[in-house]
Coordinates of C-alpha atoms and ligand atoms in Angstrom, one line a residue:
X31 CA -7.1 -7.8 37.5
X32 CA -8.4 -6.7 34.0
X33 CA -12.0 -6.4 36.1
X34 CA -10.2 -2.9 37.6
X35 CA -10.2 -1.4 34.0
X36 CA -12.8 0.4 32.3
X37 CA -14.4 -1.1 29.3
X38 CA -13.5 1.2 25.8
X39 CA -17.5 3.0 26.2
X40 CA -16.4 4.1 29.8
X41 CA -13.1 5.2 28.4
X42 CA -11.6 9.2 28.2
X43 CA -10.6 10.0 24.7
X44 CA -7.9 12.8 23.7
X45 CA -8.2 14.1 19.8
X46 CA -4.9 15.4 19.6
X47 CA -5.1 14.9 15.3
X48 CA -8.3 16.6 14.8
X49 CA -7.8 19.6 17.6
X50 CA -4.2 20.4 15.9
X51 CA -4.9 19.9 12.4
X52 CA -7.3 21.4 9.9
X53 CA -11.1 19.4 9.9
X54 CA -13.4 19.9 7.0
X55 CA -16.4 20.1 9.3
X56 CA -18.7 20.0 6.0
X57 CA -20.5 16.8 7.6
X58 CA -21.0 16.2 4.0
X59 CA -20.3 12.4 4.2
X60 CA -20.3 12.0 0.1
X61 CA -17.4 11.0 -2.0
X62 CA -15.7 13.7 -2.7
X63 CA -12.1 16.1 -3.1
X64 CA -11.4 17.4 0.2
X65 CA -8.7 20.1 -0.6
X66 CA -7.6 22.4 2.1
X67 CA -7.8 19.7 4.7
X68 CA -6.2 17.2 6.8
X69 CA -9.2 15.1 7.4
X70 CA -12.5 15.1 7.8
X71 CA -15.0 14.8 10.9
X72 CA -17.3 11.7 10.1
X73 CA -19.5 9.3 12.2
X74 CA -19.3 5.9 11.8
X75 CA -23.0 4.5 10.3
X76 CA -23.9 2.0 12.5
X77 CA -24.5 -1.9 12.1
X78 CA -27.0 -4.2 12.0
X79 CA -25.4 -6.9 15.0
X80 CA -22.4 -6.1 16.4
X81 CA -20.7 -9.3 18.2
X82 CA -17.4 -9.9 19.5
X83 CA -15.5 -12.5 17.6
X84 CA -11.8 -12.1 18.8
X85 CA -9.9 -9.8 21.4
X86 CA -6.3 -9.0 22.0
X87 CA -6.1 -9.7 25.8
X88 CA -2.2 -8.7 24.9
X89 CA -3.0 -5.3 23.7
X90 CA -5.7 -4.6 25.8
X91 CA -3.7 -5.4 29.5
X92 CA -1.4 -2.8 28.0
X93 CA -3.6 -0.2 26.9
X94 CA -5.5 -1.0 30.5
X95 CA -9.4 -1.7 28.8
X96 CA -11.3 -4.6 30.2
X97 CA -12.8 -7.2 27.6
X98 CA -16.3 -6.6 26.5
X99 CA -19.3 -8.9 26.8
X100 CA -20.2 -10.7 23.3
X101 CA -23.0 -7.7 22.9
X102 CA -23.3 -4.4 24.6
X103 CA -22.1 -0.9 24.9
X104 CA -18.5 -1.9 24.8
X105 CA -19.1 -3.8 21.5
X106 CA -21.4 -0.8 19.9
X107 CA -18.4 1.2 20.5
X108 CA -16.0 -0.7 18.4
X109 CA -18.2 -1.5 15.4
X110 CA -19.5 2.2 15.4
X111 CA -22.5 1.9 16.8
X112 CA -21.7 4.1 19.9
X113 CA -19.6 7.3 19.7
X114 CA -19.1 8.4 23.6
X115 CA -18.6 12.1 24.1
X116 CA -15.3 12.0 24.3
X117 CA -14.7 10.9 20.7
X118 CA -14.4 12.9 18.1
X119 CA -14.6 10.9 14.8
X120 CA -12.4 11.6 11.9
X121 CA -11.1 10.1 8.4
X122 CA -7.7 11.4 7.3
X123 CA -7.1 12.8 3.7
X124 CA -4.3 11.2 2.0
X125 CA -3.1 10.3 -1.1
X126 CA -0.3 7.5 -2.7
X127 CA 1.3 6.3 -5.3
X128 CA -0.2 2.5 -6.3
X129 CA 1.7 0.6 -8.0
X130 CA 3.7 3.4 -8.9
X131 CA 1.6 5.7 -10.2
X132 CA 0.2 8.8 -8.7
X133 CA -3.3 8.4 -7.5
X134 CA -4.4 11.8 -6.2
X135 CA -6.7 11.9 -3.8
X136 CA -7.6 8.3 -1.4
X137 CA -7.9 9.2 2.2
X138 CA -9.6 6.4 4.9
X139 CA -12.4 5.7 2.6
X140 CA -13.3 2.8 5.0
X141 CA -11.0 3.8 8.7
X142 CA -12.7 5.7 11.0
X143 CA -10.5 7.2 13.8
X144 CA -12.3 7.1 17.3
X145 CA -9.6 9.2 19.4
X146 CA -6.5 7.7 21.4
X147 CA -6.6 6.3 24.4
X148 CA -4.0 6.9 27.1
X149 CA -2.1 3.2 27.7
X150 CA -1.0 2.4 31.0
X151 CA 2.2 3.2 30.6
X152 CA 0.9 7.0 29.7
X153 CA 1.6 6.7 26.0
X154 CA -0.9 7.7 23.7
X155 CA -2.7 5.0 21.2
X156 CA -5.0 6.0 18.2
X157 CA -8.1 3.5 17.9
X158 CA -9.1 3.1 14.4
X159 CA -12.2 1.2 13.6
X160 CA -11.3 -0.4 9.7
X161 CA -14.4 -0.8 7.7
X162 CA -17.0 1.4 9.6
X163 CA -18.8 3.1 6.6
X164 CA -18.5 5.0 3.8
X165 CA -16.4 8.7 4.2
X166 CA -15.5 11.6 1.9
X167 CA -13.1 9.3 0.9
X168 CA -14.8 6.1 0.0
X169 CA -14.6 6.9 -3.8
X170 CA -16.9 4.5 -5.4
X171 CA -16.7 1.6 -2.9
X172 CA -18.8 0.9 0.5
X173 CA -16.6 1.8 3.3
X174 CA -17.0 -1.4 4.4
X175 CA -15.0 -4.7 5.0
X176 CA -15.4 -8.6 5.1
X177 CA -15.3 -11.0 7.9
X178 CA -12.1 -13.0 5.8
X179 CA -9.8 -9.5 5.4
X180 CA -10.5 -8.1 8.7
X181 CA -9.8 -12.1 10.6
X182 CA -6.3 -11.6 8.2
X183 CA -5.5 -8.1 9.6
X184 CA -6.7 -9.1 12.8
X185 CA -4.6 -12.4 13.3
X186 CA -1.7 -11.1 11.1
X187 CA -1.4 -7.9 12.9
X188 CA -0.5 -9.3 16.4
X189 CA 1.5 -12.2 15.1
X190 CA 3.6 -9.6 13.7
X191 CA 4.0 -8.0 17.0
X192 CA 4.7 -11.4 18.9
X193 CA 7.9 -12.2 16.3
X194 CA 9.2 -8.7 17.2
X195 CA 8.1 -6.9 13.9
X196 CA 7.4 -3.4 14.0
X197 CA 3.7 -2.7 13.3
X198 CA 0.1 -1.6 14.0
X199 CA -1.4 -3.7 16.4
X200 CA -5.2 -5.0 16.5
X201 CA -7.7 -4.9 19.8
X202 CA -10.8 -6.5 18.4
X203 CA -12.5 -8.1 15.4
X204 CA -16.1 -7.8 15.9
X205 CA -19.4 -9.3 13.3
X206 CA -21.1 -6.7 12.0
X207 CA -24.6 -8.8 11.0
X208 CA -24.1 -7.5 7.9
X209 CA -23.9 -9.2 4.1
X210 CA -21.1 -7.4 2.4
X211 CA -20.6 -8.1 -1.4
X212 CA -17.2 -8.5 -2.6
X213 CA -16.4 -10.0 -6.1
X214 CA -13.0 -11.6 -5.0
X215 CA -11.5 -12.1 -7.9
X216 CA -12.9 -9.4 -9.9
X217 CA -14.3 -11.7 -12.7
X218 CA -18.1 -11.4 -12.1
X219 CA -18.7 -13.3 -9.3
X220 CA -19.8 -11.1 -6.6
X221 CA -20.7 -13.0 -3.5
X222 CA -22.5 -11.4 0.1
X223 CA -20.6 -11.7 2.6
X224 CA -19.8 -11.7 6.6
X225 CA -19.4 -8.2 7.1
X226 CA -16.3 -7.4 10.3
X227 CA -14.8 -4.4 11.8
X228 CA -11.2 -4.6 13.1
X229 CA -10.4 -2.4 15.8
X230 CA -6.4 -1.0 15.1
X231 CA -4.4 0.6 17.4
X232 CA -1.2 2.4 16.5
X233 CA 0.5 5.5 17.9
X234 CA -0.7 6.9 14.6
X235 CA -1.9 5.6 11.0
X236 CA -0.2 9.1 9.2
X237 CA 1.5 7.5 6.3
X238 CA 3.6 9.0 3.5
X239 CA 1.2 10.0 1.4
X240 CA -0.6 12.3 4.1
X241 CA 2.6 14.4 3.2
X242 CA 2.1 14.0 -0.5
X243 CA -0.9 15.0 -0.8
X244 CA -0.8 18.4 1.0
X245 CA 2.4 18.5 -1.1
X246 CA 0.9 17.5 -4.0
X247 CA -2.4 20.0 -4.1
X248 CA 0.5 23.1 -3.1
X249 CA -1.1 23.0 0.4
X250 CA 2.3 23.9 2.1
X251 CA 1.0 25.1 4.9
X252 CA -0.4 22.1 5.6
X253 CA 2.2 20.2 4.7
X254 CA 4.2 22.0 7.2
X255 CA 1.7 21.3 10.2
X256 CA 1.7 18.2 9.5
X257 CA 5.0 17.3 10.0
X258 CA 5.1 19.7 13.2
X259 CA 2.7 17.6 14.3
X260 CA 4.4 14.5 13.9
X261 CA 7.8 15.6 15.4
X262 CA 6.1 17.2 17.8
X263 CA 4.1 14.1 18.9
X264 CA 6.0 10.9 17.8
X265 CA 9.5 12.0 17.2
X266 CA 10.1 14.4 20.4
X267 CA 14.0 13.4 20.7
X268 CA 14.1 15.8 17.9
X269 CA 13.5 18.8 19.6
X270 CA 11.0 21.4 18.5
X271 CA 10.8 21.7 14.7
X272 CA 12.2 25.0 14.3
X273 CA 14.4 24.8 11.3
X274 CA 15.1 23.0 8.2
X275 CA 18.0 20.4 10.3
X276 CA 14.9 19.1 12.0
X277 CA 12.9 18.2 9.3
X278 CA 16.2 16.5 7.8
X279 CA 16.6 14.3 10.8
X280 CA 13.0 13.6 11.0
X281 CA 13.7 12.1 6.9
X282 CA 16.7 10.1 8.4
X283 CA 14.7 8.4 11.2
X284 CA 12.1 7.6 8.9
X285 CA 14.3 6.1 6.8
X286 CA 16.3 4.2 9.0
X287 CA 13.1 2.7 10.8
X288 CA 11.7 1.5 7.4
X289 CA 15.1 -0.1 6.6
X290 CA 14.5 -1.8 10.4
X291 CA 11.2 -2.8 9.4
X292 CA 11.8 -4.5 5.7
X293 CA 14.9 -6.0 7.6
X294 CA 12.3 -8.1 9.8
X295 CA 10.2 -8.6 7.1
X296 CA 12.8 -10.2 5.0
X297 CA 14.0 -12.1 8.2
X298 CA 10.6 -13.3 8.9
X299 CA 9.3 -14.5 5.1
X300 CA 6.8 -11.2 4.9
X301 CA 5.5 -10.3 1.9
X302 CA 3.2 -7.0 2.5
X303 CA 1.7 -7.8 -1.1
X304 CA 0.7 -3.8 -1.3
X305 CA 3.6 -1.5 -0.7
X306 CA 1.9 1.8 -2.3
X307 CA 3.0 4.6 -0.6
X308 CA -0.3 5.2 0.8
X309 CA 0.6 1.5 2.4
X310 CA 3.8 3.2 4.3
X311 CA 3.3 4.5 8.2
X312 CA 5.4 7.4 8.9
X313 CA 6.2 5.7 11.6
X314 CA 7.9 2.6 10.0
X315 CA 5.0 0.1 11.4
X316 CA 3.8 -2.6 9.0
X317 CA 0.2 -1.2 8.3
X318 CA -2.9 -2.3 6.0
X319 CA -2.8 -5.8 6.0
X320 CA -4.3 -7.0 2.5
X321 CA -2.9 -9.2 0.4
X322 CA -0.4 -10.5 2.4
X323 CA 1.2 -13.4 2.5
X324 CA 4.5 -15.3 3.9
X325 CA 6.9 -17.4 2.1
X326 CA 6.3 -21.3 1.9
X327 CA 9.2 -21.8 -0.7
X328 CA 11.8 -19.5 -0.3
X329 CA 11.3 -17.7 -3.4
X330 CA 12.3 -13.8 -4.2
X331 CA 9.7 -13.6 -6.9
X332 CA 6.6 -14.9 -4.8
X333 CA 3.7 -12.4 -4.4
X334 CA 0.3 -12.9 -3.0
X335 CA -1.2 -10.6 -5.2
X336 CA -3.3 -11.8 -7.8
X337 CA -2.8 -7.9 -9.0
X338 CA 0.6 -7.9 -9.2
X339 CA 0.9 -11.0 -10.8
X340 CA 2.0 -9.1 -14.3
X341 CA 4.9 -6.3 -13.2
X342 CA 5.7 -8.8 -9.6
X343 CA 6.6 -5.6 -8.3
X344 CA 5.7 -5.9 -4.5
X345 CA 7.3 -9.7 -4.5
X346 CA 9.2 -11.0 -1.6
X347 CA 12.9 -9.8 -2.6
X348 CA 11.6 -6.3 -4.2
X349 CA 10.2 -4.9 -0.9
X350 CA 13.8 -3.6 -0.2
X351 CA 13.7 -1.7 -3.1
X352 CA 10.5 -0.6 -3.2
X353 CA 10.8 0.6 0.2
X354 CA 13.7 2.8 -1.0
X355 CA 11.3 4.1 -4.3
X356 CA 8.7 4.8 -1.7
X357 CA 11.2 7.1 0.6
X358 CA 12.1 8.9 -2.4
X359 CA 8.1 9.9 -3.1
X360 CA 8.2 11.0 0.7
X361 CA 11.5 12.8 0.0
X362 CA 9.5 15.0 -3.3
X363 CA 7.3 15.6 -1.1
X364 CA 8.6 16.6 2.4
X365 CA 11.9 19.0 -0.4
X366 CA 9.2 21.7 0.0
X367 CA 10.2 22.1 4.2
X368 CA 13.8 22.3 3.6
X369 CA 15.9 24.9 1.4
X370 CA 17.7 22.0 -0.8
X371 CA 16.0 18.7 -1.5
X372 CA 20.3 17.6 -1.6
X373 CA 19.6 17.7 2.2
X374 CA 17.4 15.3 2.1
X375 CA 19.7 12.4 0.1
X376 CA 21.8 11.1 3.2
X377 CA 18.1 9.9 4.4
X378 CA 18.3 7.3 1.5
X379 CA 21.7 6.2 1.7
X380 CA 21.2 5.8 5.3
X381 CA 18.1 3.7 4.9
X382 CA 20.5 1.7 2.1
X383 CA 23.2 1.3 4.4
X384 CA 20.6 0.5 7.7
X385 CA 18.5 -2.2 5.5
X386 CA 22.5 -4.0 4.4
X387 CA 24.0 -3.8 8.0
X388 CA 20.4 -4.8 10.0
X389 CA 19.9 -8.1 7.0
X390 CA 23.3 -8.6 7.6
X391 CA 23.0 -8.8 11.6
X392 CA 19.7 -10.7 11.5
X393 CA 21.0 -13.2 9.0
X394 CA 23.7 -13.7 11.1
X395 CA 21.3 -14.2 14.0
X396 CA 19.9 -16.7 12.1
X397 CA 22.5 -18.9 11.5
X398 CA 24.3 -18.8 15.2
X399 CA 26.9 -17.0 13.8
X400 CA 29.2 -13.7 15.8
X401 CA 30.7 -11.1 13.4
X402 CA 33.8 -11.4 11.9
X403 CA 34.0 -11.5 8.3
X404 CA 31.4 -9.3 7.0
X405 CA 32.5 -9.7 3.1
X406 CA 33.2 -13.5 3.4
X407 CA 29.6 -13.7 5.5
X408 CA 27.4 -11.9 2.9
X409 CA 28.9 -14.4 0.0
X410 CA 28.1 -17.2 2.2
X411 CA 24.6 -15.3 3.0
X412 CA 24.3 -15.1 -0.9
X413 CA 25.2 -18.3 -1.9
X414 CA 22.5 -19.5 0.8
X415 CA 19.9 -17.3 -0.9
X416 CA 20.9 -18.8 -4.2
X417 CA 20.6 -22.1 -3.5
X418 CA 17.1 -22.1 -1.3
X419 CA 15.8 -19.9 -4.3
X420 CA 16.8 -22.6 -6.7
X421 CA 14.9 -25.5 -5.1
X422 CA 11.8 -26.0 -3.4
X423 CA 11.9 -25.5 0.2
X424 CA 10.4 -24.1 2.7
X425 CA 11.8 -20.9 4.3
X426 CA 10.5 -20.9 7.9
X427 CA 10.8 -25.1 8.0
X428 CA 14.7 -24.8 6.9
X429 CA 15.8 -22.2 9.6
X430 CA 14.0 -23.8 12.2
X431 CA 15.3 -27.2 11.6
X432 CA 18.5 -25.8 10.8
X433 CA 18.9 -24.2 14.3
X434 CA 18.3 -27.8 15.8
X435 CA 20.6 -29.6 13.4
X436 CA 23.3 -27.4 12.7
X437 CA 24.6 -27.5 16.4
X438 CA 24.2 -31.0 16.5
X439 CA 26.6 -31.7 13.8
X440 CA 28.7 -29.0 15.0
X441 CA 29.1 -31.1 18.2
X442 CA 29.3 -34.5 16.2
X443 CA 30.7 -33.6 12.7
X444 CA 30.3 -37.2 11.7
X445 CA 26.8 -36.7 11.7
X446 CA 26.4 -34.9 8.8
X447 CA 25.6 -37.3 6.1
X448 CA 22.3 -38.1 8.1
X449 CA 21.7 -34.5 9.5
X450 CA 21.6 -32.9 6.5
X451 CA 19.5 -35.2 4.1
X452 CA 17.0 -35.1 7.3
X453 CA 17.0 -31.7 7.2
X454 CA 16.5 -31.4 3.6
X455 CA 13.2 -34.1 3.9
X456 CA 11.7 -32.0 6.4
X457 CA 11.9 -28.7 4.6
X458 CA 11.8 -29.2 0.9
X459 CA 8.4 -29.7 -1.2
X460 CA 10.5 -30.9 -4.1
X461 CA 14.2 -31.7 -4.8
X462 CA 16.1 -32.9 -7.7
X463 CA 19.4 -34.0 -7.4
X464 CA 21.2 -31.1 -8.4
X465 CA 19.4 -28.8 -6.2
X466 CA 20.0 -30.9 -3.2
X467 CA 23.7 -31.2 -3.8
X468 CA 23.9 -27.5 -4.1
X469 CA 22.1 -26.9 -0.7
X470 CA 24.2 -30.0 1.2
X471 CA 27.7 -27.9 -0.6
X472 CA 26.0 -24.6 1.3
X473 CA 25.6 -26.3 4.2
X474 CA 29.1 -27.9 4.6
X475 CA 30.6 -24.6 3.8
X476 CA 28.4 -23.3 6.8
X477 CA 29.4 -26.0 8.9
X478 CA 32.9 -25.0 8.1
X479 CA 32.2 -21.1 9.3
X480 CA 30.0 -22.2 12.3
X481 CA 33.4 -24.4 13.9
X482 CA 35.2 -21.0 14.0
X483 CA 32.4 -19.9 16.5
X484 CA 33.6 -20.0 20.3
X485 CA 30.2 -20.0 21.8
X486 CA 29.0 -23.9 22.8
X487 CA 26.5 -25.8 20.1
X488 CA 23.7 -25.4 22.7
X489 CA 24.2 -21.3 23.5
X490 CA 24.1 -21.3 19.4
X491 CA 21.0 -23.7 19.0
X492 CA 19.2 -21.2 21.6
X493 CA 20.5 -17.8 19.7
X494 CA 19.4 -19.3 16.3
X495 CA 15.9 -20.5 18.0
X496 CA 15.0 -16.9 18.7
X497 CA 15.7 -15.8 15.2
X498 CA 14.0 -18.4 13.5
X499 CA 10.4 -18.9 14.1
X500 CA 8.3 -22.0 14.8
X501 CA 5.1 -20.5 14.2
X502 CA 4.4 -18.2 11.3
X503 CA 1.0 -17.6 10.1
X504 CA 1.1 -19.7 7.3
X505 CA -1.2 -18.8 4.7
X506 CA -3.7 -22.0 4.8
X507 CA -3.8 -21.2 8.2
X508 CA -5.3 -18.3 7.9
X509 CA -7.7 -19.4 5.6
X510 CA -8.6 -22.3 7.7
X511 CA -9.5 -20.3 10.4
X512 CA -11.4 -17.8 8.2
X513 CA -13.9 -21.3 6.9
X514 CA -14.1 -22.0 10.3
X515 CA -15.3 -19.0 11.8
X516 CA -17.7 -17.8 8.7
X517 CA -19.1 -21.4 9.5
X518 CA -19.5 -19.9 13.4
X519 CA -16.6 -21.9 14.7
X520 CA -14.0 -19.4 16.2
X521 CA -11.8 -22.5 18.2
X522 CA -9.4 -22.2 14.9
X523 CA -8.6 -18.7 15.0
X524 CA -8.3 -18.8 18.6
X525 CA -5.4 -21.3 18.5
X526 CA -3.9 -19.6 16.0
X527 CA -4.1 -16.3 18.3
X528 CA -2.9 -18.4 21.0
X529 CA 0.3 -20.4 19.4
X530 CA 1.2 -17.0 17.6
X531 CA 1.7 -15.3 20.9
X532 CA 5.2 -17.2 21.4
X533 CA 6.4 -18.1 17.7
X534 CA 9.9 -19.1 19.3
X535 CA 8.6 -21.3 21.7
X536 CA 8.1 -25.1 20.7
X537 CA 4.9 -25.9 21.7
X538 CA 4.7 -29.9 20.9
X539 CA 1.1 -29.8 21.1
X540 CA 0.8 -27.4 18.2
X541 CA 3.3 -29.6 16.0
X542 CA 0.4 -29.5 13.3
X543 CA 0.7 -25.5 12.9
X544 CA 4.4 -25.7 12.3
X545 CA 3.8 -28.1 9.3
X546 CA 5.0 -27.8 5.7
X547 CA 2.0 -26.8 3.6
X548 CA -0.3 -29.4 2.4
X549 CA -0.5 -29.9 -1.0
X550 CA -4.1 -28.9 -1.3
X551 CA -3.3 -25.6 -0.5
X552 CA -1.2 -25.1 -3.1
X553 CA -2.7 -22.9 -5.8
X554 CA -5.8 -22.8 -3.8
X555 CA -7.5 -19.0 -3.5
X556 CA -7.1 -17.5 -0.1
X557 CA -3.8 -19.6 0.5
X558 CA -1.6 -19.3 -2.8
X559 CA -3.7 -16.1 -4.4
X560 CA -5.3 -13.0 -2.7
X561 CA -6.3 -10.1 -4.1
X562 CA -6.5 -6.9 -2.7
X563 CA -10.6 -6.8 -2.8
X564 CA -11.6 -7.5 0.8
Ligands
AMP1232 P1 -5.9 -0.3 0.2 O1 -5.6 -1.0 -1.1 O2 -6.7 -1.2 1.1 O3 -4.7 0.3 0.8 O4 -6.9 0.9 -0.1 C1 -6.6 1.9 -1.1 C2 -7.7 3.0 -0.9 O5 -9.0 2.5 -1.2 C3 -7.8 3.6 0.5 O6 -8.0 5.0 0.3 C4 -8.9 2.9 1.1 O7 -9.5 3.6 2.1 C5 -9.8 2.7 -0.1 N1 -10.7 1.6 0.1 C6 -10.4 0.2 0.0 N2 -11.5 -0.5 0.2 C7 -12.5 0.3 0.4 C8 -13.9 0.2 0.7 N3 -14.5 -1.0 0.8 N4 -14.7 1.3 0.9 C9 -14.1 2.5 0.8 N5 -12.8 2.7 0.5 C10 -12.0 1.7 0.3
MG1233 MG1 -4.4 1.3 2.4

């Protein structure tokens, strides 16, 4: 079947960013301010070996390209080595807040857009090649990226799309051949090496602060075409951009599909580990995969981050705040298209209001249960949040062993006193006492609320199965497979791509990937601490 598709060389590109928007054509590929502009036209600088690692048959049969050969033209093509004539190479100029300060002036100072590609459905799909060489806006750094951050964006990417998540999606991960230094922890130990290119694929990678930083430098104009651009292109159920009401139900969208998108993230045990607002699609996709990570424990305060270790600010139960911060930086800057930046406030209570009602349905979802008391449900939600934060146990392991057990007992109530220690064993690193009688309290006062359900224990155990993942990609996982392959042994990442595909689904055979984490991996770099150099 696949054989009838062109390879991503023999593919037609459209370059609907660069012919609409304004192109520094300076071909002056040096670090430096690039005011006036909404990117600039750069070539990817080519690599020493490029070789296929790891391809998204998924994505691909969808965007209708055939899988390249290990080397050739096909490969050249995604590590930058070949630009056909029908791309037309650009690096977008942005700029963000990080860690909540304003930064100026960032831009893709390693992403280099090839073009989109027309998907076989007829939708358009950018291709982004993520550590292809240095740009205007490479600052100080090499434009490049390692084999162990790319695998992570690669693998985390589609896994994200497999569990339902909203978010940019990943075609290939090819070898560059290339030493890369990195000092990973930024205490003098810089280290070559594996150099890698991800291949990402998203409708578009505009994020927030593309607006900001037109808005920021006074470039209004700019600012303006932007956004026409956007609605134009990605939002047309909005109609043609004529008037302020536009631009204020552009905001609301945006708003209400980042609440969607922090929902799932909070449902899933996400933790983006770098929610600057250059970090934020416009879209509401989950983009730039760093240092990520997903909740073992279930703990509000856990970050991946080795940078954020001091202020916690991007932990697991901040992102729902932070995603409202980071709306209100879009909302400074996107005031300047509408008469009264007032107009622009229902955008934030809506995103408010989305996040509560969409946790509130997937929690619900979670735990097998139907709406009917929403203010009696969210104190039981609560007092479930309280009680897993107080112990030791392991978010994904509970829910999942939870949607087997819970319609057990609801079908033998008598079974409790051994269902729910069980259940407890199989998900908690550490208990005391205490902490296990609070969660066995939690869970007969959910057993209570799940026997005024109608529906049948086994049509409950299947609706809390498809909320409740088997499969996340745990983080020694990740790192496992990253050993693996800089050893030249890609059979661990390719399970992992395989059993992520269906994260609901049991798959027996795969019982080790579901498994608590070992106690090796515990504080060990890569698994318990990332940092954002990669
Ligand atoms: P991030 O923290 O990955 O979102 O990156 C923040 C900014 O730093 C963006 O403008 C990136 O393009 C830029 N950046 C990160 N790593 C590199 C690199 N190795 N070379 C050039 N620019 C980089
Ligand atoms: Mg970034």
């Amino acid at each position: 079947m696949s054989s009838a598709f062109p390879t991503i060389d023999q593919t037609s590109f459209q370059n609907s960013f660069v012919e609409e928007l304004r192109g520094d054509t300076s071909n002056l590929n040096r670090p430096r301010q690039v005011p006036g502009y909404h990117y600039s036209r750069v070539e990817p600088t080519p690599v020493q070996d490029p070789r296929l690692l790891a391809w998204s048959d998924d994505l691909a049969a969808f965007l209708g390209l055939a899988k390249p050969t290990e080397r050739g033209s096909a490969v050249d093509a995604l590590a930058g080595n070949l630009v056909t004539g029908s791309m037309k190479p650009f690096a977008a100029r942005y700029g963000g807040h990080q860690f909540g300060s304003w930064a100026g002036q960032l831009g893709d100072g390693r992403a280099i857009s090839l073009g989109e590609v027309t998907a076989t459905d007829g939708t358009f799909w950018e291709i982004q090649l993520k550590g292809a060489g240095p740009t205007p806006y490479s600052r100080r750094a090499d434009g490049r990226a390692v084999l162990r951050s790319s695998l992570r964006e690669f693998l985390c990417s589609e896994a994200m799309h497999h569990l339902g998540v909203p978010t940019t999606r990943a075609l290939s991960l090819v070898g560059t051949g290339d030493l890369v230094v990195r000092d990973m922890f930024y205490n003098g130990n810089p280290q070559a090496e594996p150099g890698a290119i991800v291949a990402r694929v998203a409708p578009t990678f505009v994020r927030f602060g593309n607006f900001q930083m037109m808005a920021s430098a006074g470039e209004l104009d700019n600012l303006r075409a932007l956004a026409d651009y956007v609605i134009r292109r990605y939002y047309p159920e909005l109609g043609e951009p004529t008037g302020p009401e536009v631009y204020v139900r552009w905001f609301e969208e945006i708003c209400r599909r980042t609440a969607v998108m922090i929902a799932y993230w909070m449902s899933v045990g996400f933790v983006h580990g770098v929610m600057n607002t250059d970090n934020m699609s416009i879209l509401g996709l989950t983009i730039d995969y760093g240092p990520y990570g997903w909740l073992e424990p279930y703990d509000p305060d856990w970050t991946p981050n080795t940078t954020d270790f001091g202020s916690r600010r991007y932990a697991y139960g901040q992102q729902p705040n932070v995603g409202l911060w980071n709306l209100w930086q879009l909302a400074r800057a996107l005031a300047h298209l509408v008469p009264d930046p007032e107009l622009l406030r229902p955008g934030l209570d809506l995103y408010s209001s989305t996040f509560e009602q969409t946790r509130h349905e997937m929690m619900l979802h979670k735990l097998g249960l139907t709406s009917q008391n929403p203010e009696e449900d969210k104190a039981l939600f609560e007092a479930l949040h309280e009680a897993l934060a107080g112990a030791e146990v392991d978010m994904t392991l509970f829910f999942r062993h939870l949607s087997h057990a819970a319609p057990a007992v609801l079908r033998h109530p008598a079974s409790a006193d051994t269902a729910w220690p069980e259940l407890l064993a199989a998900a908690a690193y550490s208990t005391s006492p205490e902490e296990e009688q609070s969660l066995t309290q939690w869970l007969h006062r959910y057993l209570l609320r799940l026997q005024q359900e109608t529906a049948a224990p086994e049509a409950i155990r299947e609706r809390m199965l498809s909320a409740n993942p088997k499969y996340v990609l745990r983080n020694y996982l990740a790192q496992q497979a990253i050993e693996a392959a800089e050893a030249g042994n890609l059979s661990v990442l390719e399970r992992l791509m395989q059993v992520l595909k269906t994260p609901f689904a049991e798959q027996p055979e795969h019982e080790d990937l579901a498994a608590k984490r070992p106690d090796w991996a515990r504080e060990k770099p890569g698994c318990a601490t990332l940092s954002c150099s990669s």
